[in-house]
GROMACS .gro file of C-alpha atoms in nm:
model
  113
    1UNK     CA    1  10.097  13.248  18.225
    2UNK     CA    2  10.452  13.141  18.299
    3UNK     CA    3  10.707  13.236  18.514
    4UNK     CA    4  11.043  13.358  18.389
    5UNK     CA    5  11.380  13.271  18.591
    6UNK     CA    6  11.668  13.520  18.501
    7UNK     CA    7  12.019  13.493  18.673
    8UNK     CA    8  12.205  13.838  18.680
    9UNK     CA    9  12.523  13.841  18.878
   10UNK     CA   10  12.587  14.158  19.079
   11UNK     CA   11  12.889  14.284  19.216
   12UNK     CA   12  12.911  14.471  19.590
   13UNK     CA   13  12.771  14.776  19.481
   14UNK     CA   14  12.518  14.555  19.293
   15UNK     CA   15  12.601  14.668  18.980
   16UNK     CA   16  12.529  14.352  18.679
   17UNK     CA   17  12.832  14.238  18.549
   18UNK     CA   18  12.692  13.889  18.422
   19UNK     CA   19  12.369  13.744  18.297
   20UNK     CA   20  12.269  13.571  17.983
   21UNK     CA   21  12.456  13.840  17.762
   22UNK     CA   22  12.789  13.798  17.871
   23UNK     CA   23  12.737  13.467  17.853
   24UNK     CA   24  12.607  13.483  17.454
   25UNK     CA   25  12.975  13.680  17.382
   26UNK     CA   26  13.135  13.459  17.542
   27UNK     CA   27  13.031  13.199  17.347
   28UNK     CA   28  13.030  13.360  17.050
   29UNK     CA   29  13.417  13.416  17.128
   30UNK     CA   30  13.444  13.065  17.169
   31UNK     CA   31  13.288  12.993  16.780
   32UNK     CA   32  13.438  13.280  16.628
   33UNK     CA   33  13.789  13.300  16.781
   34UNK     CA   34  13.730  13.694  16.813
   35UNK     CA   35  13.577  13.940  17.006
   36UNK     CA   36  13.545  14.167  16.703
   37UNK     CA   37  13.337  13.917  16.525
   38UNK     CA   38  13.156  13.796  16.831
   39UNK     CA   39  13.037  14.152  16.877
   40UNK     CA   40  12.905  14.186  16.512
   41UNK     CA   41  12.703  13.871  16.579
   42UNK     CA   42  12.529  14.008  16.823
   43UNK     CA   43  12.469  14.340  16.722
   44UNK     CA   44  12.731  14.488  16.938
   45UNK     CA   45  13.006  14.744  16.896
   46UNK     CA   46  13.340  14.620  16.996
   47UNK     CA   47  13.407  14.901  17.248
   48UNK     CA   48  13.036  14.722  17.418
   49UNK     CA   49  13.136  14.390  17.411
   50UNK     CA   50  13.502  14.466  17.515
   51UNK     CA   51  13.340  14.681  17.821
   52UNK     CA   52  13.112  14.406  17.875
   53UNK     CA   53  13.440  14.141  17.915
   54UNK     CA   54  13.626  14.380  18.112
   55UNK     CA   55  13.369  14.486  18.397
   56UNK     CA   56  13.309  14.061  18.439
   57UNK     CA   57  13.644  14.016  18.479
   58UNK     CA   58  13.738  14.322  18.719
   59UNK     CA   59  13.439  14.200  18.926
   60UNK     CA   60  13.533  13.851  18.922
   61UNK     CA   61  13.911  13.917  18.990
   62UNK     CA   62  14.036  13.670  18.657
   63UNK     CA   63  14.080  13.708  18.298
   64UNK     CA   64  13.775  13.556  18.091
   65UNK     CA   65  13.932  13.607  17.733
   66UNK     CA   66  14.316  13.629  17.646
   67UNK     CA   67  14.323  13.891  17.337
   68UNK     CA   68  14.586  13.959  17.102
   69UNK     CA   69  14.623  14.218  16.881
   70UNK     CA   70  14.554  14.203  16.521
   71UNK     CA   71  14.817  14.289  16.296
   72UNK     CA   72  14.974  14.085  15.974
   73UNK     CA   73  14.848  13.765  16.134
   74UNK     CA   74  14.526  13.866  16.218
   75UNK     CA   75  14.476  13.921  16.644
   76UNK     CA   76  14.213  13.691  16.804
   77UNK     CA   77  14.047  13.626  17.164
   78UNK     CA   78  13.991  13.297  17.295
   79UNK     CA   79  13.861  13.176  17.641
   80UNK     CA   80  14.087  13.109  17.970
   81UNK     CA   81  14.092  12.806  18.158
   82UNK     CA   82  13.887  12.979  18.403
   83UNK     CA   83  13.696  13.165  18.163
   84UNK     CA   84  13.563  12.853  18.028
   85UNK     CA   85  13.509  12.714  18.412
   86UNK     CA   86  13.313  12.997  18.536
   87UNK     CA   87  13.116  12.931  18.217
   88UNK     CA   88  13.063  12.611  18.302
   89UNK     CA   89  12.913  12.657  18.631
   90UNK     CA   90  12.692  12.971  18.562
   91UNK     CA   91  12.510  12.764  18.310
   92UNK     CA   92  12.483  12.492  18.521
   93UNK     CA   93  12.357  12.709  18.843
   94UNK     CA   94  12.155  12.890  18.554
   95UNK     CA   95  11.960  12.567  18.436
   96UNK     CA   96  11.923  12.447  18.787
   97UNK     CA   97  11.739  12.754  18.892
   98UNK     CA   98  11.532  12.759  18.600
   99UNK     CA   99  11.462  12.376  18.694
  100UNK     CA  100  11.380  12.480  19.032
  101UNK     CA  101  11.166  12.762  18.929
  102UNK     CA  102  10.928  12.527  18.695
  103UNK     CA  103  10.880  12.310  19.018
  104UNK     CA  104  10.787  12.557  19.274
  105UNK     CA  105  10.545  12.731  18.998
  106UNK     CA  106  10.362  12.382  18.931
  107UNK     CA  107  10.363  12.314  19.322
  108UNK     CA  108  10.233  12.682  19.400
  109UNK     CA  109  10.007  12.806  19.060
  110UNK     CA  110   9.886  12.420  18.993
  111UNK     CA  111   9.497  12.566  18.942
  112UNK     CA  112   9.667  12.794  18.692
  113UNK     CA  113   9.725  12.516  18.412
   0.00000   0.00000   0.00000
């Protein structure tokens, strides 16, 4: 038995607009330069993943990603500086739940080793 800690951020009218997916593409636009290619990597149509970046960052009030469009050159999608900060601290705040979480379980289920 083991406990599972998931962090799922929720807007006002508590819809999810950020959890452990978001946070996958946005890495995987960090990697790949692209949200196009992101998306394939994880199984995702574009129009999904491009939803997926654009309810975060209406319910977070700042652009994640800038994008430009593809053309001669190629387009491409890269993080903002804030992008990259609220990153940052949801994986930090994500890890130090998850710390938290294995603590209280050992303190509370201890004669479940």
């Amino acid at each position: 038995m083991k406990a599972v800690t998931r962090i799922t951020f929720c807007d006002d009218n508590d819809e999810k607009f950020f959890g452990e997916g978001p946070c996958r593409l946005l890495h995987a636009i960090e990697e790949t330069g692209s949200l196009r290619s992101a998306a394939i990597s994880m199984g995702l149509a574009y129009t999904k993943a491009l939803r997926i970046i654009k309810n975060a960052e209406t319910a977070l009030g700042f652009p994640l990603t800038t994008r430009c469009v593809g053309g001669k050159s190629g387009g491409g999608s890269t993080l903002t500086p804030q992008g990259k900060e609220w990153l940052t601290k949801y994986e930090t705040y994500r890890d130090a739940c998850v710390h938290a979480n294995r603590k209280l379980y050992l303190e509370i289920f201890s004669d479940k080793r």
